[in-house]
Amino acid sequence: MMTSTIEPAPAPLEPDVLDIRLTIKELNSRRLLASSSWLGEQLLSITPSKRKSNKKITLERDDEEDAILAARGSMDAHEYGRAAHFLRDAKSPRAWFLSIYSQFLASERAAIQEFHTMDSTRHQPPTPVNRAVADLYALVAGTADHWLMFLEGLFLFRLGRKSDAITVLLNSIHRLPWNWSAWCLLCDCIDSEADYTAVINRIPISKRHPAVHMFQIKTLNELFLPCHTLCDTMLIDFETSPWLLTEKAKNYYSIGAVPEAQAIFESIIAAHPLRLDAVDTFSSLLYVSFDLDKLAHYATRFKIFKDRPEACIFIGNTYALRGEHEKAIKYFIRATNLHPTYAPAYILLGHAYYDMTNHYAAIQAYRRALHITKKDFRIWFGLGQCYRALAMHSYALYYYQRGQTIRPHDIAIWEVLGSCYEDLNRPQDALHAYQRALDNSPQHSLPTVHHRMAKLLQSLAHFERVIEICSISEKDTTVWSDPHINSLLEAAELHMKGADGDLKRAREYLDKIATCTNVNTELGTRLNNAQTK
């Protein structure tokens, strides 16, 4: 079971509906539309009785209102340069915000276009490079306006100054606790559990504020730490929030509770059929469950949303499970073209290339994902697998170890670490890794790990533990796993060699192997030699 040293969050305060409504209007007026949409979704999830209010929310009229209205219209039409032109003489904080933000969006689009001109060339950087960020930062550096502080934090983050960005964002949040864009950016600044704890201790508003709890849920999920209990707590006030339900499902999936996660995802899609947030995670869940029927069913529904990277990933996972990796790669690449900084698309592209044994292309895809985020365990694990396949075991070990620091209770990472240590002829380290895998497994039921430990130690107890586990899981078949067959033979040989060996049990094991229908030639030869003794 996954554990953490993070202290439980205090009980949340009841949400201030008027503050939420005002913030939605402020976000809309500055065209922070994703944040406005998210907050509107949370507002609607509060029961109508708690949302009742006769107080009218209005924004203070700006002296440059006409220019602001013209600029907003241009931004809505994605004419960001034109919007900046309308606000070239901006003086008020709101007009200044829209001017700088529209300039940033225009430069972002130009950076993406330049990025794609270098497609399939060696000169293409891992992610688009926006060279205007430093100049835009100079326009807002040291601002006293809390909305402009958000832009200052954004530019600091893009310049790689995460520590400074955290300080500025916390100052912005102090006055604007419901600015979800600031919380999301703050989350992007956090790379580890230690970073998370440090930021939580510095938050300048009450730890009981609902926005703080929402931020904790998002960050803990991205760090693959448990937060489903906190989701349940928040669902008391935000009863029907699809975002909270989605985060709960994602958390269940990350801790291995797949049936519970699948049930929640399906209920969200039933209630919100046009909501595509996190459906890529749902598709990965169905992929690892080998549920091709449901994958194909939902992929057909989502085909009309081919301009969304989440839908492309869903379709790509469907083709990948069918073994049609070329078609899967086509959709994963489309997802990266739609959103060049969408890490899950690059991760799945790496998986697809790995399945096609194109390890160098897989490494390139994983490295691009690594430039976007270092928090995703799958990137480090995938790089380790690629380098191990290329027999570059020291490189593989480095990436496995980085993955292990992110998911220290993951059985698979300890198992591959043990194998990698064996490849490097470090048997003691291998045994330690295998033992850690067993410690994180219910009832130590990992026959492959027991078999590898038994081979290293020549331990009869480990071989017989494999036999015990496999005898239960494979009792209704005559086609047995390699660890089962090998352990029966190895245990029989040890019984025959040892002075205190049990010859009767050795004969019992050999007779069992004789009933198996998938003994290969090499094992058959060893079996015949053992039986003649």
Coordinates of C-alpha atoms in Angstrom, one line a residue:
M1 CA 0.0 0.0 0.0
M2 CA 1.3 3.5 -0.9
T3 CA 2.2 5.6 2.1
S4 CA 3.3 9.2 2.6
T5 CA 4.7 11.4 5.2
I6 CA 2.3 14.2 4.3
E7 CA 0.0 15.4 7.1
P8 CA -3.8 15.2 6.6
A9 CA -5.5 18.4 5.4
P10 CA -7.7 20.2 7.9
A11 CA -11.5 20.3 7.3
P12 CA -12.4 22.7 4.5
L13 CA -14.3 25.9 5.0
E14 CA -17.7 26.3 3.2
P15 CA -17.1 27.9 -0.2
D16 CA -17.9 31.6 -0.6
V17 CA -20.2 31.6 -3.5
L18 CA -20.1 35.4 -4.0
D19 CA -16.3 35.3 -4.1
I20 CA -16.4 32.5 -6.7
R21 CA -18.9 34.4 -8.9
L22 CA -16.8 37.6 -8.7
T23 CA -13.6 35.7 -9.6
I24 CA -15.3 34.0 -12.6
K25 CA -16.2 37.5 -13.9
E26 CA -12.7 38.7 -13.3
L27 CA -11.2 35.7 -15.1
N28 CA -13.5 36.1 -18.0
S29 CA -12.7 39.8 -18.3
R30 CA -9.0 38.9 -18.6
R31 CA -9.7 36.0 -20.9
L32 CA -8.3 33.3 -18.6
L33 CA -10.9 31.1 -20.1
A34 CA -9.7 27.7 -19.0
S35 CA -9.6 28.8 -15.3
S36 CA -13.0 30.5 -15.7
S37 CA -14.5 27.4 -17.2
W38 CA -13.1 25.2 -14.4
L39 CA -14.3 27.5 -11.6
G40 CA -17.8 27.8 -13.3
E41 CA -17.9 24.0 -13.2
Q42 CA -17.2 24.0 -9.5
L43 CA -19.8 26.6 -8.8
L44 CA -22.5 24.5 -10.6
S45 CA -21.5 21.5 -8.5
I46 CA -22.6 23.3 -5.3
T47 CA -26.2 22.6 -4.4
P48 CA -28.7 25.3 -5.6
S49 CA -29.8 26.0 -2.0
K50 CA -26.3 27.1 -1.1
R51 CA -25.9 29.2 -4.3
K52 CA -29.0 31.3 -3.8
S53 CA -28.2 35.0 -3.5
N54 CA -29.9 38.2 -4.6
K55 CA -26.7 40.2 -4.6
K56 CA -25.7 41.3 -8.1
I57 CA -22.0 41.0 -9.0
T58 CA -20.6 43.7 -11.2
L59 CA -17.1 44.7 -12.2
E60 CA -15.9 48.2 -11.8
R61 CA -16.0 50.1 -15.1
D62 CA -12.5 50.7 -16.6
D63 CA -11.5 54.1 -18.1
E64 CA -10.3 52.2 -21.2
E65 CA -13.4 50.0 -21.4
D66 CA -13.9 50.6 -25.2
A67 CA -10.4 49.5 -26.1
I68 CA -10.7 46.5 -23.7
L69 CA -14.0 45.4 -25.4
A70 CA -12.3 45.6 -28.8
A71 CA -9.3 43.7 -27.6
R72 CA -11.5 41.0 -26.0
G73 CA -13.3 40.5 -29.3
S74 CA -10.0 40.1 -31.2
M75 CA -8.8 37.6 -28.5
D76 CA -11.9 35.6 -28.8
A77 CA -11.3 35.5 -32.6
H78 CA -7.6 34.4 -31.9
E79 CA -6.3 37.6 -33.4
Y80 CA -3.9 38.2 -30.6
G81 CA -1.6 40.7 -32.4
R82 CA -4.6 42.8 -33.2
A83 CA -5.8 42.7 -29.6
A84 CA -2.4 44.0 -28.5
H85 CA -2.6 46.8 -31.1
F86 CA -5.9 48.0 -29.6
L87 CA -4.3 48.2 -26.2
R88 CA -0.9 49.7 -27.3
D89 CA -1.5 52.7 -25.0
A90 CA -2.9 50.7 -22.1
K91 CA -2.6 52.3 -18.7
S92 CA -5.1 50.7 -16.3
P93 CA -4.1 47.4 -14.7
R94 CA -6.9 45.4 -16.5
A95 CA -6.0 46.9 -19.9
W96 CA -2.3 46.4 -19.2
F97 CA -2.9 42.7 -18.3
L98 CA -4.8 42.1 -21.6
S99 CA -2.1 43.8 -23.6
I100 CA 0.7 41.7 -22.2
Y101 CA -1.3 38.5 -22.2
S102 CA -2.3 39.0 -25.8
Q103 CA 1.3 39.6 -26.7
F104 CA 2.3 36.4 -24.9
L105 CA -0.4 34.4 -26.7
A106 CA 0.7 35.8 -30.1
S107 CA 4.4 34.9 -29.3
E108 CA 3.3 31.4 -28.2
R109 CA 1.6 30.8 -31.5
A110 CA 4.6 32.1 -33.4
A111 CA 6.9 29.8 -31.3
I112 CA 4.7 26.7 -32.1
Q113 CA 4.7 27.6 -35.8
E114 CA 8.5 27.9 -35.8
F115 CA 8.7 24.6 -33.9
H116 CA 6.7 22.8 -36.6
T117 CA 8.9 24.2 -39.4
M118 CA 11.6 22.0 -38.0
D119 CA 9.5 18.8 -37.8
S120 CA 11.6 15.6 -38.6
T121 CA 14.9 17.6 -38.5
R122 CA 17.8 17.3 -36.0
H123 CA 17.5 21.0 -35.3
Q124 CA 14.0 20.8 -33.7
P125 CA 14.2 21.6 -29.9
P126 CA 12.3 19.3 -27.5
T127 CA 9.5 21.8 -27.0
P128 CA 8.6 25.2 -28.6
V129 CA 10.9 28.1 -27.6
N130 CA 9.2 31.4 -27.0
R131 CA 12.0 34.0 -27.2
A132 CA 9.7 36.9 -26.3
V133 CA 9.2 35.7 -22.6
A134 CA 12.2 37.6 -21.2
D135 CA 11.0 40.9 -22.8
L136 CA 7.4 40.4 -21.5
Y137 CA 8.7 39.6 -18.0
A138 CA 10.5 43.0 -18.0
L139 CA 7.2 44.7 -18.5
V140 CA 5.6 43.2 -15.3
A141 CA 8.7 42.6 -13.0
G142 CA 8.0 43.9 -9.5
T143 CA 4.3 44.8 -10.2
A144 CA 2.0 45.4 -7.2
D145 CA -1.1 44.3 -9.1
H146 CA -2.1 40.8 -8.1
W147 CA -3.4 39.8 -11.6
L148 CA -0.2 41.0 -13.2
M149 CA 1.7 39.0 -10.5
F150 CA 0.2 35.9 -12.1
L151 CA 1.7 36.9 -15.4
E152 CA 5.0 37.7 -13.7
G153 CA 5.0 34.2 -12.1
L154 CA 4.1 32.6 -15.5
F155 CA 7.1 34.3 -17.2
L156 CA 9.5 33.4 -14.3
F157 CA 8.4 29.8 -14.7
R158 CA 9.0 29.8 -18.4
L159 CA 12.5 31.3 -17.8
G160 CA 13.3 28.4 -15.5
R161 CA 13.2 30.5 -12.3
K162 CA 10.9 28.2 -10.4
S163 CA 11.8 29.4 -6.9
D164 CA 11.1 33.1 -7.8
A165 CA 7.9 32.0 -9.6
I166 CA 6.6 30.3 -6.5
T167 CA 7.2 33.4 -4.4
V168 CA 5.3 35.6 -6.8
L169 CA 2.5 33.2 -7.3
L170 CA 1.9 32.9 -3.6
N171 CA 1.7 36.7 -3.3
S172 CA -0.9 36.7 -6.2
I173 CA -2.9 33.9 -4.5
H174 CA -3.0 35.8 -1.3
R175 CA -5.5 38.3 -2.8
L176 CA -7.0 36.0 -5.5
P177 CA -7.5 32.6 -3.9
W178 CA -9.8 31.4 -6.6
N179 CA -7.5 32.1 -9.6
W180 CA -7.1 28.5 -10.7
S181 CA -4.6 29.4 -13.3
A182 CA -2.2 30.5 -10.5
W183 CA -2.7 27.3 -8.6
C184 CA -2.1 25.2 -11.7
L185 CA 1.1 27.1 -12.4
L186 CA 2.2 26.6 -8.8
C187 CA 1.6 22.9 -9.2
D188 CA 3.9 22.9 -12.3
C189 CA 6.7 24.4 -10.1
I190 CA 6.6 21.4 -7.8
D191 CA 8.7 18.3 -8.7
S192 CA 8.7 16.3 -5.5
E193 CA 7.0 15.6 -2.2
A194 CA 9.6 17.8 -0.5
D195 CA 8.7 20.7 -2.8
Y196 CA 5.1 20.2 -2.1
T197 CA 5.5 20.2 1.7
A198 CA 7.6 23.4 1.4
V199 CA 5.0 25.2 -0.7
I200 CA 2.1 24.1 1.5
N201 CA 3.8 25.6 4.5
R202 CA 4.2 28.9 2.7
I203 CA 0.6 29.3 1.5
P204 CA -0.5 32.8 2.7
I205 CA -4.2 32.0 3.1
S206 CA -6.1 29.6 5.4
K207 CA -5.2 26.0 4.9
R208 CA -9.0 25.3 5.2
H209 CA -9.8 27.4 2.1
P210 CA -11.4 25.1 -0.5
A211 CA -9.0 26.3 -3.2
V212 CA -6.1 25.1 -1.1
H213 CA -7.7 21.6 -0.9
M214 CA -8.3 21.6 -4.7
F215 CA -4.6 22.5 -5.2
Q216 CA -3.5 19.7 -2.8
I217 CA -5.6 17.2 -4.7
K218 CA -4.2 18.2 -8.1
T219 CA -0.6 18.2 -6.9
L220 CA -0.8 14.9 -4.9
N221 CA -2.3 13.3 -8.0
E222 CA 0.6 14.5 -10.2
L223 CA 3.0 13.2 -7.6
F224 CA 1.2 9.8 -7.6
L225 CA 0.4 10.1 -3.9
P226 CA -3.0 9.2 -2.2
C227 CA -5.6 11.9 -2.2
H228 CA -9.0 10.0 -2.8
T229 CA -10.0 10.6 0.8
L230 CA -9.5 14.4 0.4
C231 CA -11.6 14.2 -2.8
D232 CA -14.4 12.6 -0.7
T233 CA -14.1 15.4 1.8
M234 CA -14.4 18.1 -0.9
L235 CA -17.4 16.3 -2.6
I236 CA -19.4 17.2 0.5
D237 CA -19.6 20.8 -0.6
F238 CA -19.0 20.4 -4.3
E239 CA -21.4 17.4 -4.6
T240 CA -21.5 16.8 -8.3
S241 CA -18.1 18.2 -9.4
P242 CA -16.9 16.2 -12.4
W243 CA -13.4 17.5 -11.8
L244 CA -13.2 16.1 -8.2
L245 CA -14.7 12.8 -9.4
T246 CA -12.1 12.7 -12.2
E247 CA -9.2 13.4 -9.8
K248 CA -10.6 10.7 -7.5
A249 CA -10.7 8.2 -10.4
K250 CA -7.2 9.1 -11.5
N251 CA -5.9 8.6 -7.9
Y252 CA -7.6 5.2 -7.7
Y253 CA -6.0 4.2 -10.9
S254 CA -2.5 5.4 -9.8
I255 CA -2.8 3.3 -6.6
G256 CA -4.0 0.2 -8.4
A257 CA -7.7 0.3 -7.6
V258 CA -8.7 -0.2 -11.3
P259 CA -12.3 -1.4 -10.9
E260 CA -13.2 1.6 -8.7
A261 CA -11.5 4.0 -11.1
Q262 CA -13.3 2.6 -14.1
A263 CA -16.7 2.8 -12.4
I264 CA -16.1 6.5 -11.7
F265 CA -14.9 7.3 -15.2
E266 CA -17.9 5.6 -16.8
S267 CA -20.3 7.5 -14.5
I268 CA -18.6 10.9 -15.4
I269 CA -18.9 10.1 -19.2
A270 CA -22.6 9.1 -18.7
A271 CA -23.3 12.4 -16.9
H272 CA -21.1 14.6 -19.1
P273 CA -20.8 12.9 -22.5
L274 CA -19.1 16.0 -24.1
R275 CA -16.5 16.4 -21.4
L276 CA -13.1 15.1 -22.5
D277 CA -10.9 16.1 -19.5
A278 CA -8.8 13.1 -18.5
V279 CA -10.4 10.6 -20.9
D280 CA -6.8 9.8 -22.0
T281 CA -6.2 8.4 -18.5
F282 CA -9.4 6.4 -18.8
S283 CA -8.2 5.0 -22.1
S284 CA -4.9 4.0 -20.5
L285 CA -6.9 2.2 -17.7
L286 CA -8.9 0.3 -20.3
Y287 CA -5.6 -0.5 -22.2
V288 CA -3.9 -2.1 -19.1
S289 CA -7.2 -4.0 -18.4
F290 CA -7.1 -5.3 -22.0
D291 CA -10.7 -4.2 -22.4
L292 CA -10.7 -3.7 -26.2
D293 CA -14.5 -3.7 -26.5
K294 CA -14.9 -0.7 -24.3
L295 CA -11.9 1.1 -25.8
A296 CA -13.3 0.7 -29.3
H297 CA -16.8 1.7 -28.1
Y298 CA -15.6 5.0 -26.5
A299 CA -13.1 5.7 -29.3
T300 CA -15.9 5.7 -31.8
R301 CA -17.8 8.2 -29.7
F302 CA -14.8 10.5 -29.3
K303 CA -13.8 10.4 -33.0
I304 CA -15.7 13.6 -33.6
F305 CA -13.3 15.4 -31.2
K306 CA -10.1 14.9 -33.3
D307 CA -9.0 18.4 -32.5
R308 CA -8.5 17.4 -28.8
P309 CA -5.3 15.6 -27.8
E310 CA -7.2 13.5 -25.2
A311 CA -9.5 12.1 -28.0
C312 CA -6.4 11.3 -30.2
I313 CA -4.8 9.4 -27.3
F314 CA -8.0 7.4 -26.8
I315 CA -8.1 6.4 -30.4
G316 CA -4.3 5.7 -30.4
N317 CA -4.6 3.4 -27.4
T318 CA -7.4 1.5 -29.1
Y319 CA -5.1 0.8 -32.1
A320 CA -2.2 0.0 -29.8
L321 CA -4.2 -2.7 -28.0
R322 CA -5.1 -4.2 -31.4
G323 CA -1.4 -4.3 -32.2
E324 CA -1.7 -1.7 -35.0
H325 CA 1.2 0.4 -33.7
E326 CA 1.7 2.4 -36.9
K327 CA -1.9 3.7 -36.7
A328 CA -1.5 4.3 -32.9
I329 CA 1.7 6.4 -33.6
K330 CA -0.2 8.5 -36.1
Y331 CA -2.7 9.5 -33.5
F332 CA -0.2 10.0 -30.8
I333 CA 1.8 12.3 -33.1
R334 CA -1.4 14.2 -33.9
A335 CA -1.9 14.7 -30.2
T336 CA 1.6 16.2 -29.9
N337 CA 0.9 18.5 -32.9
L338 CA -2.3 19.7 -31.3
H339 CA -0.6 20.3 -27.9
P340 CA 3.2 20.3 -28.2
T341 CA 3.7 20.4 -24.4
Y342 CA 1.2 17.6 -23.6
A343 CA 3.4 15.0 -21.8
P344 CA 1.0 12.0 -21.9
A345 CA 1.1 12.1 -25.7
Y346 CA 4.9 11.8 -25.8
I347 CA 4.9 9.1 -23.2
L348 CA 2.4 7.0 -25.1
L349 CA 4.3 7.7 -28.3
G350 CA 7.4 6.3 -26.6
H351 CA 5.5 3.2 -25.5
A352 CA 4.3 2.6 -29.1
Y353 CA 7.8 2.9 -30.5
Y354 CA 9.1 0.6 -27.7
D355 CA 6.5 -2.0 -28.7
M356 CA 7.8 -1.8 -32.3
T357 CA 11.4 -2.2 -30.9
N358 CA 12.3 1.2 -32.3
H359 CA 14.2 2.0 -29.1
Y360 CA 16.0 5.1 -30.3
A361 CA 12.7 6.8 -31.4
A362 CA 11.2 5.8 -28.1
I363 CA 14.0 7.4 -26.2
Q364 CA 13.5 10.6 -28.2
A365 CA 9.8 10.6 -27.3
Y366 CA 10.4 10.0 -23.6
R367 CA 13.1 12.7 -23.5
R368 CA 10.6 15.2 -24.9
A369 CA 8.2 14.3 -22.2
L370 CA 11.0 14.7 -19.7
H371 CA 11.5 18.3 -20.8
I372 CA 7.8 19.0 -20.0
T373 CA 7.6 17.2 -16.6
K374 CA 9.9 15.2 -14.4
K375 CA 7.1 14.0 -12.1
D376 CA 5.7 11.2 -14.3
F377 CA 7.0 7.8 -13.3
R378 CA 6.3 6.3 -16.7
I379 CA 8.9 8.5 -18.4
W380 CA 11.8 7.2 -16.2
F381 CA 10.6 3.6 -16.4
G382 CA 10.2 3.8 -20.2
L383 CA 13.7 5.2 -20.6
G384 CA 15.1 2.5 -18.3
Q385 CA 13.3 -0.2 -20.4
C386 CA 14.8 1.2 -23.6
Y387 CA 18.3 1.4 -22.4
R388 CA 18.1 -2.1 -20.9
A389 CA 16.8 -3.4 -24.3
L390 CA 19.9 -1.8 -25.8
A391 CA 22.1 -3.6 -23.2
M392 CA 23.2 -0.2 -21.8
H393 CA 22.6 -1.4 -18.2
S394 CA 24.3 1.5 -16.3
Y395 CA 22.0 4.0 -18.1
A396 CA 19.0 1.8 -17.5
L397 CA 19.9 1.6 -13.8
Y398 CA 20.0 5.4 -13.5
Y399 CA 16.5 5.8 -15.0
Y400 CA 15.0 3.0 -12.9
Q401 CA 16.5 4.6 -9.8
R402 CA 14.9 7.9 -10.7
G403 CA 11.6 6.2 -11.2
Q404 CA 11.9 4.4 -7.9
T405 CA 12.3 7.7 -6.1
I406 CA 8.9 8.8 -7.5
R407 CA 7.1 5.5 -6.8
P408 CA 9.0 3.8 -3.9
H409 CA 6.2 1.3 -3.3
D410 CA 5.8 0.2 -6.9
I411 CA 6.4 -3.5 -7.3
A412 CA 7.3 -3.4 -11.0
I413 CA 10.1 -0.9 -10.5
W414 CA 11.8 -2.9 -7.8
E415 CA 11.5 -6.1 -9.9
V416 CA 13.2 -4.5 -12.9
L417 CA 15.8 -2.9 -10.7
G418 CA 16.7 -6.3 -9.4
S419 CA 17.0 -7.6 -12.9
C420 CA 19.2 -4.7 -13.9
Y421 CA 21.5 -5.3 -10.9
E422 CA 21.8 -8.9 -12.0
D423 CA 22.8 -7.7 -15.5
L424 CA 25.5 -5.6 -13.8
N425 CA 26.7 -8.6 -11.7
R426 CA 25.6 -7.0 -8.4
P427 CA 23.8 -9.9 -6.7
Q428 CA 23.5 -8.3 -3.3
D429 CA 21.8 -5.2 -4.7
A430 CA 19.6 -7.5 -6.8
L431 CA 18.5 -9.4 -3.7
H432 CA 17.8 -6.2 -1.9
A433 CA 15.6 -4.9 -4.8
Y434 CA 13.7 -8.2 -5.0
Q435 CA 13.1 -8.2 -1.3
R436 CA 11.6 -4.7 -1.6
A437 CA 9.3 -5.9 -4.3
L438 CA 8.1 -8.7 -2.0
D439 CA 7.7 -6.3 0.9
N440 CA 5.2 -4.3 -1.2
S441 CA 3.3 -7.3 -2.5
P442 CA 0.3 -8.8 -0.7
Q443 CA 1.2 -12.1 0.9
H444 CA 4.6 -12.0 -1.0
S445 CA 2.8 -13.5 -4.0
L446 CA 5.4 -12.8 -6.8
P447 CA 6.5 -16.2 -8.2
T448 CA 8.9 -14.6 -10.7
V449 CA 10.7 -12.6 -7.9
H450 CA 10.9 -15.7 -5.6
H451 CA 12.3 -17.7 -8.5
R452 CA 15.0 -15.1 -9.2
M453 CA 15.9 -14.9 -5.5
A454 CA 16.0 -18.6 -5.4
K455 CA 18.4 -18.8 -8.4
L456 CA 20.7 -16.2 -6.7
L457 CA 20.6 -17.9 -3.3
Q458 CA 20.1 -21.4 -4.5
S459 CA 17.4 -21.4 -1.8
L460 CA 15.0 -24.3 -1.5
A461 CA 12.6 -22.2 0.5
H462 CA 12.2 -19.7 -2.3
F463 CA 11.7 -22.4 -5.0
E464 CA 9.0 -24.1 -2.9
R465 CA 7.3 -20.7 -2.3
V466 CA 7.1 -20.3 -6.1
I467 CA 5.6 -23.8 -6.3
E468 CA 3.1 -23.0 -3.6
I469 CA 1.9 -19.8 -5.3
C470 CA 1.8 -21.2 -8.8
S471 CA 0.0 -24.4 -7.7
I472 CA -2.9 -22.3 -6.7
S473 CA -3.0 -19.9 -9.7
E474 CA -2.4 -22.6 -12.3
K475 CA -4.3 -25.5 -10.7
D476 CA -6.8 -25.8 -13.5
T477 CA -4.4 -26.0 -16.4
T478 CA -1.5 -28.2 -17.7
V479 CA 0.2 -25.2 -19.3
W480 CA 2.4 -23.8 -16.6
S481 CA 4.5 -20.7 -16.3
D482 CA 8.3 -20.9 -16.7
P483 CA 9.0 -19.9 -13.0
H484 CA 6.7 -22.8 -11.9
I485 CA 8.3 -25.4 -14.1
N486 CA 11.8 -24.2 -13.4
S487 CA 11.2 -24.1 -9.6
L488 CA 9.8 -27.7 -9.6
L489 CA 13.0 -28.9 -11.4
E490 CA 15.4 -26.8 -9.3
A491 CA 13.7 -27.8 -6.0
A492 CA 13.9 -31.5 -7.1
E493 CA 17.6 -31.2 -7.9
L494 CA 18.3 -29.5 -4.6
H495 CA 16.5 -32.3 -2.7
M496 CA 18.5 -34.9 -4.6
K497 CA 21.8 -33.2 -4.0
G498 CA 21.4 -32.3 -0.4
A499 CA 22.4 -34.6 2.4
D500 CA 19.1 -34.0 4.2
G501 CA 17.1 -33.8 1.0
D502 CA 13.7 -35.3 0.7
L503 CA 13.8 -37.8 -2.2
K504 CA 10.1 -38.5 -1.9
R505 CA 9.3 -34.9 -2.5
A506 CA 11.9 -34.7 -5.3
R507 CA 10.0 -37.6 -7.1
E508 CA 6.7 -35.8 -6.5
Y509 CA 8.0 -32.6 -8.1
L510 CA 9.4 -34.5 -11.1
D511 CA 6.1 -36.3 -11.6
K512 CA 4.3 -33.0 -11.6
I513 CA 6.5 -31.7 -14.4
A514 CA 5.8 -34.8 -16.4
T515 CA 2.1 -33.8 -16.4
C516 CA 2.9 -30.4 -17.9
T517 CA 2.3 -29.9 -21.6
N518 CA 4.7 -27.0 -22.3
V519 CA 8.1 -28.2 -21.2
N520 CA 10.8 -26.9 -23.6
T521 CA 13.6 -29.1 -25.0
E522 CA 16.3 -27.9 -22.6
L523 CA 14.1 -28.4 -19.5
G524 CA 13.0 -31.8 -21.0
T525 CA 16.7 -32.9 -21.1
R526 CA 17.2 -31.8 -17.5
L527 CA 14.1 -33.6 -16.5
N528 CA 15.2 -36.8 -18.1
N529 CA 18.6 -36.6 -16.4
A530 CA 17.0 -35.9 -13.0
Q531 CA 14.6 -38.9 -13.4
T532 CA 17.4 -41.3 -14.3
K533 CA 19.1 -40.4 -11.0

